[in-house]
PDB file of C-alpha atoms and ligand atoms in Angstrom:
ATOM      1  CA  GLU A   1      87.769 100.411 118.395  1.00  0.00           C
ATOM      2  CA  GLN A   2      90.517 101.700 120.441  1.00  0.00           C
ATOM      3  CA  SER A   3      90.546 103.889 122.252  1.00  0.00           C
ATOM      4  CA  LEU A   4      94.186 105.843 122.790  1.00  0.00           C
ATOM      5  CA  LYS A   5      93.349 107.888 125.910  1.00  0.00           C
ATOM      6  CA  GLY A   6      96.546 109.508 127.815  1.00  0.00           C
ATOM      7  CA  LYS A   7      98.893 109.514 125.268  1.00  0.00           C
ATOM      8  CA  THR A   8      99.607 112.365 122.814  1.00  0.00           C
ATOM      9  CA  ALA A   9      99.950 112.510 119.740  1.00  0.00           C
ATOM     10  CA  LEU A  10     102.264 114.606 117.252  1.00  0.00           C
ATOM     11  CA  VAL A  11     101.233 115.268 114.096  1.00  0.00           C
ATOM     12  CA  THR A  12     102.923 117.551 110.242  1.00  0.00           C
ATOM     13  CA  ALA A  13     100.520 118.475 107.941  1.00  0.00           C
ATOM     14  CA  ALA A  14      97.572 118.187 110.221  1.00  0.00           C
ATOM     15  CA  ALA A  15      95.453 120.868 108.710  1.00  0.00           C
ATOM     16  CA  ASN A  16      94.205 119.033 104.870  1.00  0.00           C
ATOM     17  CA  GLY A  17      93.454 116.306 103.937  1.00  0.00           C
ATOM     18  CA  ILE A  18      95.207 112.784 105.617  1.00  0.00           C
ATOM     19  CA  GLY A  19      96.873 114.425 108.229  1.00  0.00           C
ATOM     20  CA  ARG A  20      93.410 116.044 109.112  1.00  0.00           C
ATOM     21  CA  ALA A  21      91.850 113.255 108.787  1.00  0.00           C
ATOM     22  CA  SER A  22      94.060 111.188 110.969  1.00  0.00           C
ATOM     23  CA  ALA A  23      94.438 114.137 113.544  1.00  0.00           C
ATOM     24  CA  GLU A  24      90.146 113.727 114.308  1.00  0.00           C
ATOM     25  CA  ALA A  25      90.045 110.796 114.286  1.00  0.00           C
ATOM     26  CA  LEU A  26      92.706 109.954 117.184  1.00  0.00           C
ATOM     27  CA  ALA A  27      91.669 113.348 119.489  1.00  0.00           C
ATOM     28  CA  ALA A  28      87.632 111.904 118.380  1.00  0.00           C
ATOM     29  CA  ARG A  29      89.814 108.202 120.117  1.00  0.00           C
ATOM     30  CA  GLY A  30      90.848 110.396 123.462  1.00  0.00           C
ATOM     31  CA  ALA A  31      94.259 111.411 122.700  1.00  0.00           C
ATOM     32  CA  HIS A  32      95.169 114.186 122.920  1.00  0.00           C
ATOM     33  CA  VAL A  33      96.750 115.765 119.077  1.00  0.00           C
ATOM     34  CA  ILE A  34      99.613 118.554 118.642  1.00  0.00           C
ATOM     35  CA  ALA A  35      98.139 119.538 115.413  1.00  0.00           C
ATOM     36  CA  THR A  36     101.056 120.842 113.198  1.00  0.00           C
ATOM     37  CA  ASP A  37     100.638 122.837 109.989  1.00  0.00           C
ATOM     38  CA  ILE A  38     102.617 125.378 108.093  1.00  0.00           C
ATOM     39  CA  ASP A  39      99.153 126.857 107.552  1.00  0.00           C
ATOM     40  CA  GLU A  40      98.617 128.277 111.244  1.00  0.00           C
ATOM     41  CA  SER A  41      95.358 129.500 111.107  1.00  0.00           C
ATOM     42  CA  ALA A  42      93.731 126.613 109.852  1.00  0.00           C
ATOM     43  CA  VAL A  43      94.680 124.369 112.745  1.00  0.00           C
ATOM     44  CA  ALA A  44      93.636 127.208 114.840  1.00  0.00           C
ATOM     45  CA  ALA A  45      90.418 126.394 113.049  1.00  0.00           C
ATOM     46  CA  MET A  46      90.320 122.637 113.969  1.00  0.00           C
ATOM     47  CA  ALA A  47      92.031 123.203 117.460  1.00  0.00           C
ATOM     48  CA  LYS A  48      88.506 125.704 118.119  1.00  0.00           C
ATOM     49  CA  SER A  49      86.629 122.869 116.961  1.00  0.00           C
ATOM     50  CA  SER A  50      88.216 120.031 119.628  1.00  0.00           C
ATOM     51  CA  ASP A  51      89.245 120.538 123.274  1.00  0.00           C
ATOM     52  CA  SER A  52      91.618 118.109 122.837  1.00  0.00           C
ATOM     53  CA  ILE A  53      93.188 119.488 120.062  1.00  0.00           C
ATOM     54  CA  THR A  54      96.506 121.351 120.320  1.00  0.00           C
ATOM     55  CA  ALA A  55      97.523 123.776 116.759  1.00  0.00           C
ATOM     56  CA  ARG A  56     100.943 125.282 116.981  1.00  0.00           C
ATOM     57  CA  GLN A  57     103.382 126.495 113.416  1.00  0.00           C
ATOM     58  CA  LEU A  58     105.424 123.426 112.135  1.00  0.00           C
ATOM     59  CA  ASP A  59     107.463 123.929 108.659  1.00  0.00           C
ATOM     60  CA  VAL A  60     109.011 120.739 108.862  1.00  0.00           C
ATOM     61  CA  LEU A  61     111.716 121.874 106.619  1.00  0.00           C
ATOM     62  CA  ASP A  62     112.710 123.680 110.415  1.00  0.00           C
ATOM     63  CA  ALA A  63     114.582 121.722 112.030  1.00  0.00           C
ATOM     64  CA  LYS A  64     115.224 124.521 114.507  1.00  0.00           C
ATOM     65  CA  ALA A  65     111.045 124.729 114.570  1.00  0.00           C
ATOM     66  CA  ILE A  66     111.218 121.169 115.104  1.00  0.00           C
ATOM     67  CA  GLU A  67     113.377 121.394 117.638  1.00  0.00           C
ATOM     68  CA  ALA A  68     111.893 124.143 119.790  1.00  0.00           C
ATOM     69  CA  LEU A  69     108.333 122.567 118.734  1.00  0.00           C
ATOM     70  CA  VAL A  70     109.037 118.847 120.775  1.00  0.00           C
ATOM     71  CA  ALA A  71     110.947 120.426 123.681  1.00  0.00           C
ATOM     72  CA  SER A  72     108.506 122.817 124.737  1.00  0.00           C
ATOM     73  CA  VAL A  73     105.090 119.757 123.822  1.00  0.00           C
ATOM     74  CA  SER A  74     104.646 116.892 126.536  1.00  0.00           C
ATOM     75  CA  PRO A  75     106.551 113.772 125.243  1.00  0.00           C
ATOM     76  CA  VAL A  76     104.321 112.100 122.463  1.00  0.00           C
ATOM     77  CA  GLN A  77     103.925 108.745 122.185  1.00  0.00           C
ATOM     78  CA  ILE A  78     102.403 108.779 118.857  1.00  0.00           C
ATOM     79  CA  LEU A  79     104.143 110.429 115.546  1.00  0.00           C
ATOM     80  CA  LEU A  80     102.269 110.398 112.706  1.00  0.00           C
ATOM     81  CA  ASN A  81     104.365 111.807 109.441  1.00  0.00           C
ATOM     82  CA  CYS A  82     102.418 112.883 106.993  1.00  0.00           C
ATOM     83  CA  ALA A  83     103.982 116.343 105.432  1.00  0.00           C
ATOM     84  CA  GLY A  84     103.954 114.930 101.776  1.00  0.00           C
ATOM     85  CA  TRP A  85     104.841 117.411  97.951  1.00  0.00           C
ATOM     86  CA  VAL A  86     103.797 115.446  94.426  1.00  0.00           C
ATOM     87  CA  HIS A  87     105.850 116.573  91.948  1.00  0.00           C
ATOM     88  CA  ASP A  88     104.328 115.505  88.178  1.00  0.00           C
ATOM     89  CA  GLY A  89     106.950 114.170  85.593  1.00  0.00           C
ATOM     90  CA  THR A  90     109.501 111.513  84.742  1.00  0.00           C
ATOM     91  CA  ILE A  91     112.794 111.827  85.033  1.00  0.00           C
ATOM     92  CA  LEU A  92     113.825 113.691  82.563  1.00  0.00           C
ATOM     93  CA  ASP A  93     110.765 116.715  84.362  1.00  0.00           C
ATOM     94  CA  CYS A  94     113.268 116.466  86.926  1.00  0.00           C
ATOM     95  CA  ASP A  95     116.670 118.952  87.856  1.00  0.00           C
ATOM     96  CA  GLU A  96     118.254 118.883  90.736  1.00  0.00           C
ATOM     97  CA  ALA A  97     116.337 121.583  92.500  1.00  0.00           C
ATOM     98  CA  ILE A  98     113.061 119.253  91.993  1.00  0.00           C
ATOM     99  CA  TRP A  99     115.208 116.839  93.988  1.00  0.00           C
ATOM    100  CA  ASP A 100     116.622 118.075  96.531  1.00  0.00           C
ATOM    101  CA  ARG A 101     112.308 119.515  97.233  1.00  0.00           C
ATOM    102  CA  ALA A 102     110.954 116.615  96.492  1.00  0.00           C
ATOM    103  CA  PHE A 103     113.908 114.692  98.943  1.00  0.00           C
ATOM    104  CA  ASP A 104     113.424 116.971 101.796  1.00  0.00           C
ATOM    105  CA  LEU A 105     109.657 117.697 101.758  1.00  0.00           C
ATOM    106  CA  ASN A 106     109.238 114.194 102.009  1.00  0.00           C
ATOM    107  CA  ALA A 107     111.908 111.794 103.256  1.00  0.00           C
ATOM    108  CA  LYS A 108     114.135 113.754 105.281  1.00  0.00           C
ATOM    109  CA  ALA A 109     111.691 116.429 106.921  1.00  0.00           C
ATOM    110  CA  MET A 110     110.344 112.761 108.577  1.00  0.00           C
ATOM    111  CA  TYR A 111     114.445 112.145 109.246  1.00  0.00           C
ATOM    112  CA  ARG A 112     114.567 115.530 111.518  1.00  0.00           C
ATOM    113  CA  VAL A 113     110.617 115.442 113.167  1.00  0.00           C
ATOM    114  CA  THR A 114     111.226 111.574 114.379  1.00  0.00           C
ATOM    115  CA  LYS A 115     114.819 112.357 114.779  1.00  0.00           C
ATOM    116  CA  ALA A 116     113.467 115.373 117.293  1.00  0.00           C
ATOM    117  CA  VAL A 117     111.018 112.903 119.134  1.00  0.00           C
ATOM    118  CA  LEU A 118     112.333 110.130 119.735  1.00  0.00           C
ATOM    119  CA  PRO A 119     114.614 110.441 122.879  1.00  0.00           C
ATOM    120  CA  ARG A 120     111.576 111.140 124.749  1.00  0.00           C
ATOM    121  CA  MET A 121     109.551 108.086 123.213  1.00  0.00           C
ATOM    122  CA  LEU A 122     112.460 106.088 124.925  1.00  0.00           C
ATOM    123  CA  ASP A 123     113.044 107.671 127.820  1.00  0.00           C
ATOM    124  CA  SER A 124     109.403 106.057 128.439  1.00  0.00           C
ATOM    125  CA  GLY A 125     110.018 102.685 126.528  1.00  0.00           C
ATOM    126  CA  ALA A 126     107.117 103.467 124.322  1.00  0.00           C
ATOM    127  CA  GLY A 127     106.565 105.193 121.050  1.00  0.00           C
ATOM    128  CA  SER A 128     104.750 104.401 117.705  1.00  0.00           C
ATOM    129  CA  ILE A 129     105.800 106.067 113.975  1.00  0.00           C
ATOM    130  CA  ILE A 130     104.244 106.329 110.795  1.00  0.00           C
ATOM    131  CA  ASN A 131     104.882 107.090 107.953  1.00  0.00           C
ATOM    132  CA  ILE A 132     102.922 108.171 105.268  1.00  0.00           C
ATOM    133  CA  ALA A 133     104.070 107.255 102.532  1.00  0.00           C
ATOM    134  CA  SER A 134     102.298 106.114  99.023  1.00  0.00           C
ATOM    135  CA  ILE A 135     101.777 102.714  96.625  1.00  0.00           C
ATOM    136  CA  VAL A 136     103.733 104.669  94.237  1.00  0.00           C
ATOM    137  CA  SER A 137     106.371 103.993  96.070  1.00  0.00           C
ATOM    138  CA  SER A 138     108.997 100.873  96.375  1.00  0.00           C
ATOM    139  CA  GLU A 139     105.903  99.101  96.009  1.00  0.00           C
ATOM    140  CA  LYS A 140     104.851 100.753  92.796  1.00  0.00           C
ATOM    141  CA  GLY A 141     105.803 102.814  90.043  1.00  0.00           C
ATOM    142  CA  ALA A 142     103.301 105.036  88.094  1.00  0.00           C
ATOM    143  CA  PRO A 143     103.614 106.958  85.171  1.00  0.00           C
ATOM    144  CA  ARG A 144     104.641 110.513  86.673  1.00  0.00           C
ATOM    145  CA  ARG A 145     105.947 110.029  89.940  1.00  0.00           C
ATOM    146  CA  PHE A 146     109.399 109.932  89.504  1.00  0.00           C
ATOM    147  CA  VAL A 147     111.231 111.797  92.169  1.00  0.00           C
ATOM    148  CA  TYR A 148     108.025 111.243  94.075  1.00  0.00           C
ATOM    149  CA  GLY A 149     107.913 108.057  94.038  1.00  0.00           C
ATOM    150  CA  ALA A 150     111.758 107.310  94.126  1.00  0.00           C
ATOM    151  CA  SER A 151     111.237 110.055  97.823  1.00  0.00           C
ATOM    152  CA  LYS A 152     107.778 107.604  98.503  1.00  0.00           C
ATOM    153  CA  ALA A 153     110.711 104.531  98.797  1.00  0.00           C
ATOM    154  CA  ALA A 154     112.845 105.672 100.330  1.00  0.00           C
ATOM    155  CA  ILE A 155     109.903 106.275 103.929  1.00  0.00           C
ATOM    156  CA  ILE A 156     109.406 102.797 103.888  1.00  0.00           C
ATOM    157  CA  GLY A 157     113.905 101.736 103.628  1.00  0.00           C
ATOM    158  CA  MET A 158     113.936 104.546 106.434  1.00  0.00           C
ATOM    159  CA  THR A 159     110.540 102.881 108.271  1.00  0.00           C
ATOM    160  CA  LYS A 160     112.589  99.505 108.888  1.00  0.00           C
ATOM    161  CA  ALA A 161     115.645 101.105 108.973  1.00  0.00           C
ATOM    162  CA  ILE A 162     114.207 102.497 112.692  1.00  0.00           C
ATOM    163  CA  ALA A 163     111.859 100.586 113.640  1.00  0.00           C
ATOM    164  CA  ALA A 164     114.500  97.412 113.728  1.00  0.00           C
ATOM    165  CA  ASP A 165     117.044  99.939 116.047  1.00  0.00           C
ATOM    166  CA  PHE A 166     114.380 100.066 118.160  1.00  0.00           C
ATOM    167  CA  VAL A 167     111.819  96.761 118.216  1.00  0.00           C
ATOM    168  CA  ARG A 168     113.395  96.803 121.880  1.00  0.00           C
ATOM    169  CA  ASP A 169     112.698  99.419 123.077  1.00  0.00           C
ATOM    170  CA  GLY A 170     108.948  99.760 123.236  1.00  0.00           C
ATOM    171  CA  ILE A 171     109.217 101.702 120.210  1.00  0.00           C
ATOM    172  CA  ARG A 172     107.455 100.701 117.003  1.00  0.00           C
ATOM    173  CA  CYS A 173     107.148 102.264 112.999  1.00  0.00           C
ATOM    174  CA  ASN A 174     104.954 101.459 110.507  1.00  0.00           C
ATOM    175  CA  ALA A 175     104.475 103.198 107.207  1.00  0.00           C
ATOM    176  CA  ILE A 176     100.948 103.713 105.379  1.00  0.00           C
ATOM    177  CA  CYS A 177     100.526 103.652 101.289  1.00  0.00           C
ATOM    178  CA  PRO A 178      97.772 104.913  99.960  1.00  0.00           C
ATOM    179  CA  GLY A 179      95.968 104.767  96.459  1.00  0.00           C
ATOM    180  CA  THR A 180      94.421 108.509  95.559  1.00  0.00           C
ATOM    181  CA  VAL A 181      93.017 110.156  97.971  1.00  0.00           C
ATOM    182  CA  GLN A 182      90.321 113.419  97.761  1.00  0.00           C
ATOM    183  CA  SER A 183      92.517 116.099  99.227  1.00  0.00           C
ATOM    184  CA  PRO A 184      92.598 120.108  98.838  1.00  0.00           C
ATOM    185  CA  SER A 185      96.401 119.205  96.538  1.00  0.00           C
ATOM    186  CA  LEU A 186      94.905 116.294  94.857  1.00  0.00           C
ATOM    187  CA  ASN A 187      92.198 118.601  93.194  1.00  0.00           C
ATOM    188  CA  ASP A 188      94.904 120.802  92.094  1.00  0.00           C
ATOM    189  CA  ARG A 189      95.924 118.494  90.737  1.00  0.00           C
ATOM    190  CA  LEU A 190      93.127 117.684  89.075  1.00  0.00           C
ATOM    191  CA  ALA A 191      93.053 121.091  87.665  1.00  0.00           C
ATOM    192  CA  ALA A 192      96.525 121.358  86.763  1.00  0.00           C
ATOM    193  CA  THR A 193      95.856 119.501  84.123  1.00  0.00           C
ATOM    194  CA  GLY A 194      93.987 121.981  82.613  1.00  0.00           C
ATOM    195  CA  ASP A 195      90.569 119.114  82.162  1.00  0.00           C
ATOM    196  CA  PHE A 196      89.825 118.310  85.623  1.00  0.00           C
ATOM    197  CA  ASP A 197      86.616 116.122  85.500  1.00  0.00           C
ATOM    198  CA  ALA A 198      88.903 113.810  82.162  1.00  0.00           C
ATOM    199  CA  ALA A 199      91.323 113.805  85.356  1.00  0.00           C
ATOM    200  CA  LEU A 200      89.706 112.373  88.002  1.00  0.00           C
ATOM    201  CA  ALA A 201      87.829 109.643  85.281  1.00  0.00           C
ATOM    202  CA  ALA A 202      91.428 108.966  84.604  1.00  0.00           C
ATOM    203  CA  PHE A 203      92.554 108.657  88.278  1.00  0.00           C
ATOM    204  CA  LYS A 204      89.661 106.696  89.550  1.00  0.00           C
ATOM    205  CA  ASP A 205      89.617 104.211  86.624  1.00  0.00           C
ATOM    206  CA  ARG A 206      93.534 103.576  88.372  1.00  0.00           C
ATOM    207  CA  GLN A 207      91.748 102.384  91.184  1.00  0.00           C
ATOM    208  CA  PRO A 208      90.233  99.463  90.723  1.00  0.00           C
ATOM    209  CA  MET A 209      88.172  99.664  93.149  1.00  0.00           C
ATOM    210  CA  GLY A 210      86.584 102.498  90.871  1.00  0.00           C
ATOM    211  CA  ARG A 211      87.048 105.293  92.832  1.00  0.00           C
ATOM    212  CA  LEU A 212      89.261 107.134  95.274  1.00  0.00           C
ATOM    213  CA  GLY A 213      89.400 106.746  99.028  1.00  0.00           C
ATOM    214  CA  GLN A 214      88.605 108.639 101.468  1.00  0.00           C
ATOM    215  CA  PRO A 215      91.267 110.911 103.512  1.00  0.00           C
ATOM    216  CA  GLU A 216      89.772 109.179 106.959  1.00  0.00           C
ATOM    217  CA  GLU A 217      89.982 105.646 105.392  1.00  0.00           C
ATOM    218  CA  ILE A 218      93.673 106.417 106.306  1.00  0.00           C
ATOM    219  CA  ALA A 219      92.841 108.027 108.759  1.00  0.00           C
ATOM    220  CA  GLU A 220      91.542 104.572 109.876  1.00  0.00           C
ATOM    221  CA  MET A 221      94.943 102.778 110.492  1.00  0.00           C
ATOM    222  CA  VAL A 222      97.220 105.683 111.373  1.00  0.00           C
ATOM    223  CA  CYS A 223      94.811 105.138 114.956  1.00  0.00           C
ATOM    224  CA  TYR A 224      95.514 100.943 114.435  1.00  0.00           C
ATOM    225  CA  LEU A 225      98.611 101.153 114.573  1.00  0.00           C
ATOM    226  CA  ALA A 226      98.857 104.551 116.971  1.00  0.00           C
ATOM    227  CA  GLY A 227      97.369 101.813 119.683  1.00  0.00           C
ATOM    228  CA  ASP A 228      97.387  99.318 121.899  1.00  0.00           C
ATOM    229  CA  LEU A 229      96.145  96.893 119.500  1.00  0.00           C
ATOM    230  CA  SER A 230      98.746  96.754 116.943  1.00  0.00           C
ATOM    231  CA  ALA A 231     100.967  96.357 119.525  1.00  0.00           C
ATOM    232  CA  PHE A 232     102.579  93.355 118.097  1.00  0.00           C
ATOM    233  CA  THR A 233     103.321  95.451 114.696  1.00  0.00           C
ATOM    234  CA  THR A 234     106.762  96.895 113.406  1.00  0.00           C
ATOM    235  CA  GLY A 235     108.635  97.730 110.085  1.00  0.00           C
ATOM    236  CA  GLN A 236     105.144  97.231 107.823  1.00  0.00           C
ATOM    237  CA  ALA A 237     104.745  99.086 104.732  1.00  0.00           C
ATOM    238  CA  PHE A 238     100.364  98.376 104.939  1.00  0.00           C
ATOM    239  CA  ALA A 239      98.604  99.255 101.556  1.00  0.00           C
ATOM    240  CA  VAL A 240      95.277 101.170 101.942  1.00  0.00           C
ATOM    241  CA  ASP A 241      94.927 101.579  98.190  1.00  0.00           C
ATOM    242  CA  GLY A 242      92.007 100.478  96.996  1.00  0.00           C
ATOM    243  CA  GLY A 243      93.301  97.663  95.709  1.00  0.00           C
ATOM    244  CA  TRP A 244      96.129  99.443  93.050  1.00  0.00           C
ATOM    245  CA  SER A 245      98.672  97.465  94.068  1.00  0.00           C
ATOM    246  CA  ILE A 246      96.905  94.337  93.655  1.00  0.00           C
TER     247      ILE A 246
HETATM  248  P1  NAD B 301      97.879 117.757 100.882  1.00  0.00           P
HETATM  249  O1  NAD B 301      98.804 117.652 100.046  1.00  0.00           O
HETATM  250  O2  NAD B 301      96.086 118.197 100.153  1.00  0.00           O
HETATM  251  O3  NAD B 301      97.575 118.525 102.526  1.00  0.00           O
HETATM  252  C1  NAD B 301      99.060 118.575 102.624  1.00  0.00           C
HETATM  253  C2  NAD B 301      99.390 120.210 104.130  1.00  0.00           C
HETATM  254  O4  NAD B 301     100.862 119.744 103.598  1.00  0.00           O
HETATM  255  C3  NAD B 301      98.936 121.173 104.121  1.00  0.00           C
HETATM  256  O5  NAD B 301      98.307 121.155 104.961  1.00  0.00           O
HETATM  257  C4  NAD B 301      99.645 121.452 103.495  1.00  0.00           C
HETATM  258  O6  NAD B 301      99.491 123.038 104.582  1.00  0.00           O
HETATM  259  C5  NAD B 301     100.787 121.146 104.644  1.00  0.00           C
HETATM  260  N1  NAD B 301     102.157 120.674 104.174  1.00  0.00           N
HETATM  261  C6  NAD B 301     102.913 121.646 102.633  1.00  0.00           C
HETATM  262  N2  NAD B 301     104.109 122.177 102.995  1.00  0.00           N
HETATM  263  C7  NAD B 301     104.099 121.818 104.612  1.00  0.00           C
HETATM  264  C8  NAD B 301     105.230 122.061 105.015  1.00  0.00           C
HETATM  265  N3  NAD B 301     106.613 122.496 104.828  1.00  0.00           N
HETATM  266  N4  NAD B 301     106.015 122.182 106.533  1.00  0.00           N
HETATM  267  C9  NAD B 301     104.243 121.528 107.140  1.00  0.00           C
HETATM  268  N5  NAD B 301     103.102 121.522 106.612  1.00  0.00           N
HETATM  269  C10 NAD B 301     103.692 121.520 105.128  1.00  0.00           C
HETATM  270  O7  NAD B 301      96.956 116.094 101.583  1.00  0.00           O
HETATM  271  P2  NAD B 301      96.887 114.940 101.206  1.00  0.00           P
HETATM  272  O8  NAD B 301      97.105 115.082  99.726  1.00  0.00           O
HETATM  273  O9  NAD B 301      95.924 114.002 101.982  1.00  0.00           O
HETATM  274  O10 NAD B 301      98.140 113.903 101.649  1.00  0.00           O
HETATM  275  C11 NAD B 301      99.346 113.737 103.416  1.00  0.00           C
HETATM  276  C12 NAD B 301     100.080 113.445 102.723  1.00  0.00           C
HETATM  277  O11 NAD B 301     100.130 112.013 101.714  1.00  0.00           O
HETATM  278  C13 NAD B 301     101.489 113.159 102.376  1.00  0.00           C
HETATM  279  O12 NAD B 301     102.603 112.677 102.698  1.00  0.00           O
HETATM  280  C14 NAD B 301     100.882 112.731 100.665  1.00  0.00           C
HETATM  281  O13 NAD B 301     102.076 112.706  99.616  1.00  0.00           O
HETATM  282  C15 NAD B 301     100.528 111.151 101.165  1.00  0.00           C
HETATM  283  N6  NAD B 301      99.419 110.190 100.319  1.00  0.00           N
HETATM  284  C16 NAD B 301      99.049 110.947 100.089  1.00  0.00           C
HETATM  285  C17 NAD B 301      97.909 110.864  98.414  1.00  0.00           C
HETATM  286  C18 NAD B 301      96.538 111.475  97.790  1.00  0.00           C
HETATM  287  O14 NAD B 301      96.267 111.148  96.467  1.00  0.00           O
HETATM  288  N7  NAD B 301      96.282 112.513  98.286  1.00  0.00           N
HETATM  289  C19 NAD B 301      97.768 109.107  98.576  1.00  0.00           C
HETATM  290  C20 NAD B 301      99.505 109.393  98.901  1.00  0.00           C
HETATM  291  C21 NAD B 301      99.713 109.145  99.895  1.00  0.00           C
END
């Protein structure tokens, strides 16, 4: 297990699911974690349980708030862009407002936060940027995930572009492509089908391992990519998907 002592990590959407598990795992390995979420009370509760976690409210759709937050915290060596939103539907269900919302939250928000954080990473000559994409992206299509898959594919393109531009500057940028992972929003999606148990069974069934992933299983990859053990790795999209993409 690698130590992240002395590093500061900024995590978006840190209050639940993959963001939360990752923030806690980064802190457990010694990083100082700035855990941000639109839900302030949830990140505040996390900060109460760990001296290594500082909670800050942040809406990743708000460019001014992002700039203000980044200016007010110590330089960040690890950035985990985690916020995302699933629209359930085909192209025929996706109007322009839904398209814009999906791209705004899933892709443009990562551009905003990374653009704000990167100059100070460049000043210090070190940084690891980790973007949570999805296996449903340029890696794989899935039914009723039209704009989700399109916007998650954009993350992989953005990840490779940033990695290519700053590869000589000590900056690494990688993406993680989870399969279906247990989280509050997944439970909401299952409930929204009207038959939670049948939907859960179908989601498990599409995972070749026959089970959902746990957020902690994604957090392990986050910690690996955050630290120096992965120093030779950049511009990649890592599947952690229970074999869905085999
Ligand atoms: P989740 O969806 O349950 O939680 C998301 C968090 O994002 C919440 O705490 C919410 O308050 C926060 N949030 C929402 N809008 C925000 C905004 N505008 N600004 C800041 N925070 C905001 O967590 P999850 O399911 O683990 O998803 C996290 C990421 O992982 C997303 O990008 C998602 O697309 C991706 N992902 C999830 C799965 C899965 O099966 N759960 C699979 C692949 C990829």
